[in-house]
Coordinates of C-alpha atoms in Angstrom, one line a residue:
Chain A
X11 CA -23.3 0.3 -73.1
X12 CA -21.5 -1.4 -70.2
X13 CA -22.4 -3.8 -67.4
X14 CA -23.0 -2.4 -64.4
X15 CA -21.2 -3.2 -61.0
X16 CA -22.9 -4.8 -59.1
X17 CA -25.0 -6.2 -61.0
X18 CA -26.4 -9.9 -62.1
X19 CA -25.4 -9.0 -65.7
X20 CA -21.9 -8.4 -64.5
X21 CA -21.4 -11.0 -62.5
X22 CA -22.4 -13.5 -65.4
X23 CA -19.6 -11.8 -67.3
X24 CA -17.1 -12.0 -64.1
X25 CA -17.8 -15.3 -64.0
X26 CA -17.0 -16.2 -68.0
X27 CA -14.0 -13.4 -68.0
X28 CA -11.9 -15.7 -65.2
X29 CA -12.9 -19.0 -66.6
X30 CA -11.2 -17.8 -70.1
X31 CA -8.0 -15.8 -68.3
X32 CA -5.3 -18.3 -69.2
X33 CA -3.2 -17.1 -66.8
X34 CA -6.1 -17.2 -63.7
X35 CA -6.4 -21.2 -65.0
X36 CA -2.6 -21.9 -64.2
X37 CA -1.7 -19.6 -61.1
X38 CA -5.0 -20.6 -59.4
X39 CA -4.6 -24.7 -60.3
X40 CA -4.0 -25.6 -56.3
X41 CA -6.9 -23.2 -54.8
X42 CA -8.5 -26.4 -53.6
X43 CA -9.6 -23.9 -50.7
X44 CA -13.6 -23.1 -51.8
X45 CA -15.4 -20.4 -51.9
X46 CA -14.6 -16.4 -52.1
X47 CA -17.4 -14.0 -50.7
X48 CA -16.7 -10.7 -51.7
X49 CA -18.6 -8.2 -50.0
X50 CA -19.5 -4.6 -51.1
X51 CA -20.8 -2.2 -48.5
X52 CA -23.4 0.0 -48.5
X53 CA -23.4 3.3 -50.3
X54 CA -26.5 4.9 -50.4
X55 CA -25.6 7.9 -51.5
X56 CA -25.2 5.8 -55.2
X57 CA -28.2 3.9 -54.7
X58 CA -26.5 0.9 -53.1
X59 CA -28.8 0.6 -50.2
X60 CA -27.8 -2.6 -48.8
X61 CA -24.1 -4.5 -48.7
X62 CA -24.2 -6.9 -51.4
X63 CA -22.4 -10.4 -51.5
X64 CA -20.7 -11.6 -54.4
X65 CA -20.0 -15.4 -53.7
X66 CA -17.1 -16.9 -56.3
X67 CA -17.2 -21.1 -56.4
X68 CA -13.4 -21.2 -56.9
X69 CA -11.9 -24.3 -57.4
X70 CA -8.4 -25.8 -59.1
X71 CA -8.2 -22.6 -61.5
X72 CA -11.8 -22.7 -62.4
X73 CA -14.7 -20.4 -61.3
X74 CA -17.6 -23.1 -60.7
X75 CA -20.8 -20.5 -60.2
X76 CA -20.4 -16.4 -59.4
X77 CA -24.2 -15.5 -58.1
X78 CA -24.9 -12.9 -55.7
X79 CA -26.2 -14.4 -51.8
X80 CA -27.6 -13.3 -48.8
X81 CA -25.8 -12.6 -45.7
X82 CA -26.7 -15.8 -43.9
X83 CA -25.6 -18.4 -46.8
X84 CA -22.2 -15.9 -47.4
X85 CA -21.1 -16.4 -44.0
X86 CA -20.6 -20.2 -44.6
X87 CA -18.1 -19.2 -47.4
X88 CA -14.6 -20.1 -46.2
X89 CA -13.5 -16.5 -46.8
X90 CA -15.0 -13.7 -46.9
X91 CA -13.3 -9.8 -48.1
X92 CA -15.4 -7.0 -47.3
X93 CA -15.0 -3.7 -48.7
X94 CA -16.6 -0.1 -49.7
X95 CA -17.7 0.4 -53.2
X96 CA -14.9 2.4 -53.5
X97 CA -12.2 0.1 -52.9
X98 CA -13.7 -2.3 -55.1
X99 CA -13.8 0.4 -57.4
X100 CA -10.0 0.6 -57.4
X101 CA -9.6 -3.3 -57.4
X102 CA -11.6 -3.3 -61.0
X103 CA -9.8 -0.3 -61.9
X104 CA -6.4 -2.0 -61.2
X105 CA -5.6 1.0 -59.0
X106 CA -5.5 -1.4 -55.8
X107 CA -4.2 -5.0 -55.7
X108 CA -6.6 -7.4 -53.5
X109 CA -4.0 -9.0 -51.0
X110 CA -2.1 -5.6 -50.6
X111 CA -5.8 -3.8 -50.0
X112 CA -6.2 -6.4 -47.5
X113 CA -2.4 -5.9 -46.0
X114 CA -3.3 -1.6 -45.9
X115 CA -6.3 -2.2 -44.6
X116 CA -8.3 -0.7 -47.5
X117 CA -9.9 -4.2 -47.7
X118 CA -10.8 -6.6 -44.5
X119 CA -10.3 -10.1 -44.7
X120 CA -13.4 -10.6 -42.0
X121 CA -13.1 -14.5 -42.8
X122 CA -10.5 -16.9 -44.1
X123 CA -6.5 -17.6 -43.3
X124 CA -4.3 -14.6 -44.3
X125 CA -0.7 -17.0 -44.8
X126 CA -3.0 -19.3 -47.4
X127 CA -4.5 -16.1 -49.6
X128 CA -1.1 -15.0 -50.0
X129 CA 0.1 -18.0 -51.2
X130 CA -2.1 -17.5 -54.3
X131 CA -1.1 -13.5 -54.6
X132 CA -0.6 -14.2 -58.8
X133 CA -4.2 -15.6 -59.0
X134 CA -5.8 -13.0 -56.6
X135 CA -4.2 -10.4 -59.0
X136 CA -5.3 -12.7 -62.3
X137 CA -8.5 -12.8 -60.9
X138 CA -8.6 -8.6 -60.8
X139 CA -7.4 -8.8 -64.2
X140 CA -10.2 -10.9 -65.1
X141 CA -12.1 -8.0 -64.0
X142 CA -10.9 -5.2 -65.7
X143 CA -12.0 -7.3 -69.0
X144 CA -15.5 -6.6 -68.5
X145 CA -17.1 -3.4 -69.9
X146 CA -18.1 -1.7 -66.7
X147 CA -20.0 0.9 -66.0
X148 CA -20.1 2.1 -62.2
X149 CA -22.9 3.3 -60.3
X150 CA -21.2 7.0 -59.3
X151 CA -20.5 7.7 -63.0
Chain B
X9 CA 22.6 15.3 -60.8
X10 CA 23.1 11.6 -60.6
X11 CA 21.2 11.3 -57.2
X12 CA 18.1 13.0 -59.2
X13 CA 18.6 10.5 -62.0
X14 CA 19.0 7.8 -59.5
X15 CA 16.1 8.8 -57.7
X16 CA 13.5 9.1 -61.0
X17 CA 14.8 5.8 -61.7
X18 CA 13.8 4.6 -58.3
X19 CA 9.7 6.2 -57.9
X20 CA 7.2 5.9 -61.3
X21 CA 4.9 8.7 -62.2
X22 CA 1.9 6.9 -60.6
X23 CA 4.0 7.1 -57.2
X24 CA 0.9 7.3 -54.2
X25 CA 1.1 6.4 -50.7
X26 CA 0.2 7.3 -47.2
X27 CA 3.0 7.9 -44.7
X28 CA 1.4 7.2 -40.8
X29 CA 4.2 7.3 -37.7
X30 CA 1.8 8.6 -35.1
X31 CA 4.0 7.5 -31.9
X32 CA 5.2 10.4 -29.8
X33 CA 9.2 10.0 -29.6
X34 CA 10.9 10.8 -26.4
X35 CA 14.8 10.5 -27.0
X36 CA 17.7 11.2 -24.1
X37 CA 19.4 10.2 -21.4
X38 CA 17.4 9.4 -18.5
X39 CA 14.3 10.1 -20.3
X40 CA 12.6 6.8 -18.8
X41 CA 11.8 9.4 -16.2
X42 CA 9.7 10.9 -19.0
X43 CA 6.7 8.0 -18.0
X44 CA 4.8 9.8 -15.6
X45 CA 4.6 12.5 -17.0
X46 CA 3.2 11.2 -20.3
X47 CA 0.6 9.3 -18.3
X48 CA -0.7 12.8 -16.4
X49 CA -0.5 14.5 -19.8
X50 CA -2.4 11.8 -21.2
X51 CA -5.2 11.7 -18.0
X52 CA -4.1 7.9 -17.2
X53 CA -4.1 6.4 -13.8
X54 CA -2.7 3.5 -13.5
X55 CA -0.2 0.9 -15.6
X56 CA 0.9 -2.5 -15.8
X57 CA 4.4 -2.9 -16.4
X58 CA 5.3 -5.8 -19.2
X59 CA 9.2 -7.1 -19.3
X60 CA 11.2 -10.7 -19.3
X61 CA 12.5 -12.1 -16.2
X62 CA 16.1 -11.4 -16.8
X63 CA 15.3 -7.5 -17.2
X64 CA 13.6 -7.9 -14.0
X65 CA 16.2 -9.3 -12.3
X66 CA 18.8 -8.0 -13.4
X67 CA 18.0 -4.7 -15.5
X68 CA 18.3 -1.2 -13.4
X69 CA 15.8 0.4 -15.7
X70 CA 13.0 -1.8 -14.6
X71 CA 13.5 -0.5 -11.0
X72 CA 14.1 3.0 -12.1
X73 CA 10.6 2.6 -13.8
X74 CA 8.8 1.0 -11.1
X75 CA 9.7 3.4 -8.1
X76 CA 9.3 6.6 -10.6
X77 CA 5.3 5.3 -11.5
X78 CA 4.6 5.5 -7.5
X79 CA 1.1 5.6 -7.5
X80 CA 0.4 4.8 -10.9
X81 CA 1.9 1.6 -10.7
X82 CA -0.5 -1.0 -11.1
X83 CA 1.6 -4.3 -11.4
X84 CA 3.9 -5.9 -13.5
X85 CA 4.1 -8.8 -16.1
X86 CA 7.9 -10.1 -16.2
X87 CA 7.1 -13.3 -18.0
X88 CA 8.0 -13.0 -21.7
X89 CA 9.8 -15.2 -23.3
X90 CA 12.6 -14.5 -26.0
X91 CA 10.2 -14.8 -28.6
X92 CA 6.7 -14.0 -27.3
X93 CA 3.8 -16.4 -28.3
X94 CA -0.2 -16.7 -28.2
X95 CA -0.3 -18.0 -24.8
X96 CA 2.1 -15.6 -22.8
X97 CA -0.1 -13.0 -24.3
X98 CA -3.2 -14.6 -23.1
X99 CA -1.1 -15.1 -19.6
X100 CA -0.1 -11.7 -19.5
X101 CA -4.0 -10.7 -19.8
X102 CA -5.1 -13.0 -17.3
X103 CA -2.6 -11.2 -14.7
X104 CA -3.8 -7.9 -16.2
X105 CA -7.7 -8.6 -15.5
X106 CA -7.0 -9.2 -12.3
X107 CA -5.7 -5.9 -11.1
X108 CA -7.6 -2.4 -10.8
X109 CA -8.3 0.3 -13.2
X110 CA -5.4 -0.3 -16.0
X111 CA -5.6 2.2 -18.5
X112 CA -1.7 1.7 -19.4
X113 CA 0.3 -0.5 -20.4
X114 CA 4.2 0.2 -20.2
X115 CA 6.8 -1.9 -21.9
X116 CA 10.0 -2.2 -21.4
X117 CA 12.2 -4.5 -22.9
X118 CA 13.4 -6.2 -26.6
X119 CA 10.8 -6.8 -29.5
X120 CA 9.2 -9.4 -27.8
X121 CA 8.2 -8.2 -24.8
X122 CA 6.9 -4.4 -26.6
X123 CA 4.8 -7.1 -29.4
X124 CA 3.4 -8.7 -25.8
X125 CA 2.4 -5.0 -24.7
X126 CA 0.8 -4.0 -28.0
X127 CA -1.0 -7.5 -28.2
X128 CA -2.4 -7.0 -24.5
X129 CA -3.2 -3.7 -25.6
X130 CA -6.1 -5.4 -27.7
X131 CA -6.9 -7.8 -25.1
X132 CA -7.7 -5.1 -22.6
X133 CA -9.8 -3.0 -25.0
X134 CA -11.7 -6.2 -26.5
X135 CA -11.2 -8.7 -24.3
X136 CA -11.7 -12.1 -25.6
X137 CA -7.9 -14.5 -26.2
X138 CA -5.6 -13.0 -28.8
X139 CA -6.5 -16.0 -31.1
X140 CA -9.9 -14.1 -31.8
X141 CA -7.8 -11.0 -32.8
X142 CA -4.9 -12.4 -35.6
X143 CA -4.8 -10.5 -39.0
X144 CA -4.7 -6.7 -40.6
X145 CA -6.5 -4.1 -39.6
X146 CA -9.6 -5.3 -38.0
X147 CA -9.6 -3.0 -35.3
X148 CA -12.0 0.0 -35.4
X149 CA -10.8 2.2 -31.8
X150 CA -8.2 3.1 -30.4
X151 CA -6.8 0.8 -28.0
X152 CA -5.4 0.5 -24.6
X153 CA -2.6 3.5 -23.7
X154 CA 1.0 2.5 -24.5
X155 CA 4.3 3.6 -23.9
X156 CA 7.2 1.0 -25.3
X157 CA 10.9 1.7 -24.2
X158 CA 13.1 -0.4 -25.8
X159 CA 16.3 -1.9 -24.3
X160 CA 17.4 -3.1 -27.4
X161 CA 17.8 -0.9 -31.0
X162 CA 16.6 -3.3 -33.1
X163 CA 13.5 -4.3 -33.9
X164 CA 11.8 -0.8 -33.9
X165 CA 8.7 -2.4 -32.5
X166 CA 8.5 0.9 -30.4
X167 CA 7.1 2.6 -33.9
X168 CA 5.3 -0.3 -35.8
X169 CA 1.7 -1.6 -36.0
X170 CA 3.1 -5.4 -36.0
X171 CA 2.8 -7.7 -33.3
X172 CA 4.7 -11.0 -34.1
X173 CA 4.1 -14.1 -31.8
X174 CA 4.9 -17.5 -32.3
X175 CA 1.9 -20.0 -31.9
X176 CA 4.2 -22.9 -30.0
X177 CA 0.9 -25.7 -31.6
X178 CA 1.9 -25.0 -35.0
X179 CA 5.8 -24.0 -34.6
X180 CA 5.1 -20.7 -36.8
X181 CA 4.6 -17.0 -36.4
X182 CA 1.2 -15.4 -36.7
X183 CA 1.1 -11.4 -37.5
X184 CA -1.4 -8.8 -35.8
X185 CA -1.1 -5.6 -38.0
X186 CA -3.1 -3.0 -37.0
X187 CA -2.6 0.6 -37.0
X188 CA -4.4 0.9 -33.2
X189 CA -1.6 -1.2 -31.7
X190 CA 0.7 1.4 -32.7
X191 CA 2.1 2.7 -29.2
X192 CA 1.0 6.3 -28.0
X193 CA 4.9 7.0 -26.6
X194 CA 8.2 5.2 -27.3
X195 CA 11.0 6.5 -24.7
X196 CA 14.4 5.7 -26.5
X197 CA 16.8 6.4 -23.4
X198 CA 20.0 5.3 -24.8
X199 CA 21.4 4.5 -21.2
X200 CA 19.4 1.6 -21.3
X201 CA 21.2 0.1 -23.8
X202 CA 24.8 0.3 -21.9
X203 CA 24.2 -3.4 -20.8
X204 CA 23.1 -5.1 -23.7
X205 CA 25.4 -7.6 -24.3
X206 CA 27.5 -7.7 -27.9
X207 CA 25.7 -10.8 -29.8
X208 CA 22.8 -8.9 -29.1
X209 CA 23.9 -5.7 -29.8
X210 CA 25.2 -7.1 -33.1
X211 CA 22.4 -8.8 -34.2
X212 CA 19.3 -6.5 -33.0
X213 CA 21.2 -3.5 -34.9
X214 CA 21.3 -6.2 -38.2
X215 CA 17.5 -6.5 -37.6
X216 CA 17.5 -2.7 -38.1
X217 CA 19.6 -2.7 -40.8
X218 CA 17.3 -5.0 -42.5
X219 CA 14.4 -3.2 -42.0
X220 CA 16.2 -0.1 -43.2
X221 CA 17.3 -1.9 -46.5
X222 CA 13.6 -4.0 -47.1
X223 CA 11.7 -0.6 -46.7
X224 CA 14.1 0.5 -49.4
X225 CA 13.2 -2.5 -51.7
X226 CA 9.5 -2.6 -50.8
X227 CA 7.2 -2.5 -53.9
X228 CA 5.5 -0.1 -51.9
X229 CA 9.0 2.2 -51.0
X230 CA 7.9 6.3 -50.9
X231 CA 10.0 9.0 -50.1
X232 CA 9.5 9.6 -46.7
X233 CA 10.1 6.3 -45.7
X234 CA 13.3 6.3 -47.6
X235 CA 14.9 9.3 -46.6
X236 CA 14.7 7.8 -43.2
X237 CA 16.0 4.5 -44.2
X238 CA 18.9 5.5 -46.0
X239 CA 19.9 7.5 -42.8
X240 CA 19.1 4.5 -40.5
X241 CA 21.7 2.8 -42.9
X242 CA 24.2 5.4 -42.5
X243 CA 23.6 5.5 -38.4
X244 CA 24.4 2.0 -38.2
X245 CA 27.0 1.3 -40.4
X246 CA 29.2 4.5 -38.8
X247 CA 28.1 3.1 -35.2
X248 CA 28.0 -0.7 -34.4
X249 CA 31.4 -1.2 -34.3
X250 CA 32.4 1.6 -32.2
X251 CA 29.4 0.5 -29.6
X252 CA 30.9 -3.1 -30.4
X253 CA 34.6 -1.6 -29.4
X254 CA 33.3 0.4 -26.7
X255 CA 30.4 -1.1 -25.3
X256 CA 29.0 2.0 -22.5
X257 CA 29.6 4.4 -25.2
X258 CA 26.7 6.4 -24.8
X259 CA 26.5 8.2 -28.3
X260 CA 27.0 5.9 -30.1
X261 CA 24.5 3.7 -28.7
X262 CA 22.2 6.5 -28.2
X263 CA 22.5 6.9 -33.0
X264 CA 22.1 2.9 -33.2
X265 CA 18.5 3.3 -31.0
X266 CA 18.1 6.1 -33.3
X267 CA 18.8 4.1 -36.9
X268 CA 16.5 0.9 -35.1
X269 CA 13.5 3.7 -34.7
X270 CA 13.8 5.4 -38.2
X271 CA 13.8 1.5 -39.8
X272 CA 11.0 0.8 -37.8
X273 CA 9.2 3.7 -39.2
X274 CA 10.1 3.2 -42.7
X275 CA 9.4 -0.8 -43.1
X276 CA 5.7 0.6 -41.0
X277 CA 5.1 2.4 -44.1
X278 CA 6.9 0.8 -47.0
X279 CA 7.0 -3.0 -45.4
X280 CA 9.3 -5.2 -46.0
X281 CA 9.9 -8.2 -48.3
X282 CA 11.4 -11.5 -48.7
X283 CA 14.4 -11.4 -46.2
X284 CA 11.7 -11.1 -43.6
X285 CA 9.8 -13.9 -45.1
X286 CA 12.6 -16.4 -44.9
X287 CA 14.0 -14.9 -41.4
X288 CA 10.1 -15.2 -40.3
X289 CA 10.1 -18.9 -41.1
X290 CA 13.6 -20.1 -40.2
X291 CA 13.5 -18.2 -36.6
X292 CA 10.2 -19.9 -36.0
X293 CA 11.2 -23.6 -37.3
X294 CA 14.7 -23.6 -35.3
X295 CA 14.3 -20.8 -32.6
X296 CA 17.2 -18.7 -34.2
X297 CA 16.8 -14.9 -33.2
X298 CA 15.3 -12.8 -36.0
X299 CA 18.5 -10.4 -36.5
X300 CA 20.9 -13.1 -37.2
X301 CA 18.3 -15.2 -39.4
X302 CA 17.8 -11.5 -41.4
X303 CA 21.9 -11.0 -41.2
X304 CA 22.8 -14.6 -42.8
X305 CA 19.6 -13.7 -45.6
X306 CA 19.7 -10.3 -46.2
X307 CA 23.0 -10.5 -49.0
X308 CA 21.6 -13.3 -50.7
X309 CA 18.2 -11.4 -51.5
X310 CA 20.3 -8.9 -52.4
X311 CA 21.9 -10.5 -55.4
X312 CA 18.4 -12.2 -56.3
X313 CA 16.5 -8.2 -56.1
X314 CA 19.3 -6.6 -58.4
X315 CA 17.9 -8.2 -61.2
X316 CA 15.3 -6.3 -60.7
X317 CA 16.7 -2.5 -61.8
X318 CA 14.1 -0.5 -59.4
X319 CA 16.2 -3.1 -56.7
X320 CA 19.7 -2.6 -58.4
X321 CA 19.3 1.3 -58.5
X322 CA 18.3 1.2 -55.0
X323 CA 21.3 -1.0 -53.6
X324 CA 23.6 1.8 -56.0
X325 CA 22.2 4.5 -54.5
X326 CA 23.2 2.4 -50.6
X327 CA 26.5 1.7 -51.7
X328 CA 27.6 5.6 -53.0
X329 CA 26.1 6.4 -49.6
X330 CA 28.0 4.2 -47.5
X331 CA 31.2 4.9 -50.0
X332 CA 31.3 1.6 -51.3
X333 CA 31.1 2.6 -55.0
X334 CA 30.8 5.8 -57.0
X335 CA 27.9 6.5 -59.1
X336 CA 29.7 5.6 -62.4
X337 CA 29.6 1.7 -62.0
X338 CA 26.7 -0.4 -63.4
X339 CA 23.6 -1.3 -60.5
X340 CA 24.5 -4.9 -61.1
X341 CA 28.4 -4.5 -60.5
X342 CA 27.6 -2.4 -57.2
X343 CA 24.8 -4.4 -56.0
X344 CA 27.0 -7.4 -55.7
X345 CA 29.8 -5.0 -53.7
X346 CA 26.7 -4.1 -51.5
X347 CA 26.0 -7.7 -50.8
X348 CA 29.7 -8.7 -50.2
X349 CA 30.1 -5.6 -47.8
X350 CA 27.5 -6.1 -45.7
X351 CA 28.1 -10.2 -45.6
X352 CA 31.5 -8.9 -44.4
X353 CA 30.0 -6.0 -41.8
X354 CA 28.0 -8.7 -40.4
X355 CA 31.1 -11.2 -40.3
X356 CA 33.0 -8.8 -38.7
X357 CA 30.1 -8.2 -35.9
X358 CA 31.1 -11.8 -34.8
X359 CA 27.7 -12.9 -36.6
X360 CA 27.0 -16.0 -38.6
X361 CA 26.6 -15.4 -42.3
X362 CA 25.3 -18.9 -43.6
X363 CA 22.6 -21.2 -43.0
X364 CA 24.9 -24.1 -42.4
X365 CA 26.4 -22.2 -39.3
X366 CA 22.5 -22.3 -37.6
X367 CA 22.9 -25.9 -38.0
X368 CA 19.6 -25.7 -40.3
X369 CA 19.9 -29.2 -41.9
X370 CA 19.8 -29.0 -45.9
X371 CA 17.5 -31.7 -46.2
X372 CA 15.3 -28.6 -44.6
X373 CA 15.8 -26.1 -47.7
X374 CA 12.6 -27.7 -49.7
X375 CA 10.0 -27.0 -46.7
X376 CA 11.2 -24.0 -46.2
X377 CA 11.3 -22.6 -48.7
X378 CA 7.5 -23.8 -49.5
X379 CA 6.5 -22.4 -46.0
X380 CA 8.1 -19.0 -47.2
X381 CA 5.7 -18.6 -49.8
X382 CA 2.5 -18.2 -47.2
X383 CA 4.3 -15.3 -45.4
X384 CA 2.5 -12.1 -45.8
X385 CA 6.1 -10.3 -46.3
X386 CA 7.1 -11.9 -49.1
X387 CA 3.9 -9.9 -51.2
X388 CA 6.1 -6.8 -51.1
X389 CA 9.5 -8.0 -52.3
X390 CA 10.4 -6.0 -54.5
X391 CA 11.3 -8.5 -57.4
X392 CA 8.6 -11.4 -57.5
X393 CA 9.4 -14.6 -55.9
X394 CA 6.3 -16.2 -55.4
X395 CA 7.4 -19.2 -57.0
X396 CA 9.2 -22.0 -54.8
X397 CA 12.1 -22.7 -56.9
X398 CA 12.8 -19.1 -56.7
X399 CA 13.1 -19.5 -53.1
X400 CA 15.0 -22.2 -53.2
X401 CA 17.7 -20.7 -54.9
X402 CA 18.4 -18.6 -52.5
X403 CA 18.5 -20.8 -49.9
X404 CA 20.7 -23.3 -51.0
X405 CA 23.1 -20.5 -51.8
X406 CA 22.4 -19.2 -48.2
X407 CA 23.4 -21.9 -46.8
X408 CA 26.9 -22.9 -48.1
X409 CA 27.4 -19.1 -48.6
X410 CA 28.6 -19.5 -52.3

């Protein structure tokens, strides 16, 4: 039995998976840059009636608190990545790197500077490694 | 049978991609005629013309344009700079606003002034400054009509979703990417070209050549986009220095316009990689045009990418094109012949080949090369060099030329 995504469960286990990725720690140790919102549209044809927002208290290699938010306290996350279920999908999957999703438009960075994301490209991909560690269980299987 | 091996070297089984060039092309002689016509077929009224002050002085094209758009012609923008920034785009919309009914835009020109046309394009749509419109894919419509004609073959803008302007406060180029800013119809009329002096002829058809050869290196390289890299490769080696020798040539000039479209479309698919991520930073830090900063990088990430094998395989399969090699020798072996030939092709174009020729002081080599690193290029290099060190390397080897 699996953790589903999204789900508080899951993000719990998000939250232990990066802070115990080795290689997250080292390629992330200069994200001094705060807080990632990660948004999931809405899908209501798998029961995900509403977008949900995924807020990641990143610092120096470290993932301080992973909870979910409401709309109005994710906006005042320095950046914010919105995408559908789908893509997100893919990103856990490993099928779809984060900062190329965002380059192919598959993801939208609606908040946050571009230039300093890519800077941390090895992190953004350790931190969708960090992912794939988790036992998940998605809402369309 | 060795091109088959080559190639299954080259794509994995888990090749995917999506291949998008949706630009009508419109290539001839005297096909800048071509623009009224496109507009009628189209059901647009009315355009503002976008070029650079010398074009519009001095350029026959932009007359030939104005008197054929007659009473579609709505006004025209002629004050682009070399490289185009934030504000000329906000300028340039601020001029546009205040004319009627503009439903086109028509540019005519280099790089800079077709990035201006595809930035105003958003602008005109949106409204808003172009500061509120920076990044990748945000748009969600179509935007404002657009037909690019380029007077240079180089940068392929004519075919690309990229918009690069410099922003003049923070001395460094900012990216739009956006699949809507793609123009509707590029008109490559090769007679436009005639008068384009040699440095630039040289170093705008290096800018393709680059683009050709960074598609082809891309972490995200696909068929399609290579079959029409390798060619642009092919086009321009065979023709720059016959257009070089014989300036009014029209065929030839007519295949390097050709070979600067077909790179355009491949590095629109496939992207392109770190000698656009150095040439990005460089050109904005020392105002050095973008061809030559590619030309005097482009061997140099050459020999750093043939370590990678998908990279080496690659540079092989350029060099038993171009006959520099057979298909016996070793990728390493050829990849080094590869990046010798072409520092010599662009020597020979009269073009500089270090760093130290664009005066770029080596006390300079640490900051760049730490600037490099937050260029959205560099993601898709096709061996990873996210790390500064890596970066520096090159540099430093860039600039004595060792």
């Amino acid at each position: 039995m699996g953790y589903k995504f999204p789900s508080q469960e899951w993000v719990l286990e998000y939250q232990k998976a990066i802070n115990s990725n080795k290689d997250y720690e080292k390629s992330a140790r200069n994200w001094i840059y705060g807080v990632i919102v990660l948004v999931i549209e809405k899908d209501p044809s798998i029961g995900l009636n509403n977008d949900t927002y995924l807020w990641l208290d990143l610092d120096q290699g470290k993932c301080h608190e992973a909870k979910f938010v409401t709309k109005e306290e994710a906006e005042k996350a320095p950046f914010i990545i919105e995408g559908s279920y789908q893509r997100w999908k893919q990103v856990i999957r490993k099928e779809l790197e984060p900062i190329k999703g965002i380059l192919q438009g598959k993801l939208k960075l609606k908040k946050g500077n571009l230039p300093v994301i890519v800077r941390f490209v090895e992190a953004a991909r350790q931190l969708v490694y960090s992912s794939t560690m988790i036992d998940t269980e998605f809402l369309d299987e | 049978m060795n091109k088959i091996m080559t190639a299954s070297k080259i794509y994995k089984e888990d090749l995917n991609f999506i291949y998008f060039a949706p630009t009508k092309i419109i290539f001839g002689a005297g096909s800048i005629k071509e623009v009224p016509l496109e507009m009628e077929n189209n059901g647009k009224r009315k355009a503002i013309v976008i070029t650079d002050p010398y074009l519009y002085k001095n350029h026959g094209g932009v007359k030939r344009l104005v008197e054929s758009l007659k009473d579609k012609y709505g006004g025209i923008f002629f004050d682009v700079p070399p490289e185009s920034s934030l504000e000329t785009v906000n300028k340039a919309y601020k001029f546009a606003s205040a004319l009627l009914d503009i439903d086109t835009i028509v540019s005519i020109g280099g790089g800079s002034v077709i990035d201006t046309g595809k930035a105003l394009s958003i602008l005109l749509k949106e409204g808003g400054s172009i500061e509120d419109h920076l990044g990748f894919q945000r748009l969600s419509r179509p935007q404002t009509f657009h037909i690019a004609i380029p007077t240079t073959a180089g940068t392929g803008s004519e075919v690309t979703k990229y918009a690069v302007l410099k922003d003049s406060m923070l001395k460094r180029k900012v990216i739009i990417g956006e699949n809507y800013i793609i123009p509707n119809v590029a008109i490559l009329d090769p007679e436009l070209t005639l008068t384009l002096p040699k440095e630039l002829t040289a170093s705008t058809a290096i800018d393709a050549l680059s683009h050709c050869i960074e598609a082809l290196h891309s972490l995200q390289k696909e068929p399609i986009a290579d079959a029409l890299a390798y060619y642009g490769i092919e086009l321009i080696w065979k023709n720059l220095y016959e257009v070089l020798r014989v300036p009014d040539s029209l065929l030839p000039r007519g295949n390097l316009q050709i070979a600067a479209t077909l790179g355009g479309i491949a590095f629109d698919n496939a992207q392109v990689g770190l000698v656009h991520g150095i040439a990005h930073v460089i050109g904005a830090r020392y105002n050095i045009p973008h061809g030559i900063a590619n030309g005097v990088i482009l061997p140099y990430v050459i020999l750093f990418n043939s370590l990678e094998p998908s990279c080496g395989e690659v540079y092989k399969e350029i060099a038993v094109r171009l006959r520099l090699s057979n298909s016996q020798e070793s990728y390493k072996k050829v990849s080094k012949k590869l990046a010798i030939a072409l520092k010599e092709f662009i020597k020979g174009a009269n073009l500089p080949t270090t760093l130290h020729e664009l005066q770029i002081p080596k006390d300079h080599l640490d900051e760049i090369s730490e600037e490099v690193l937050y260029d959205p290029s560099i993601v898709y290099n096709g061996r990873y060099a996210m790390e500064r060190e890596l970066v520096l390397e090159i540099l430093k080897q860039a600039w004595g030329g060792g």
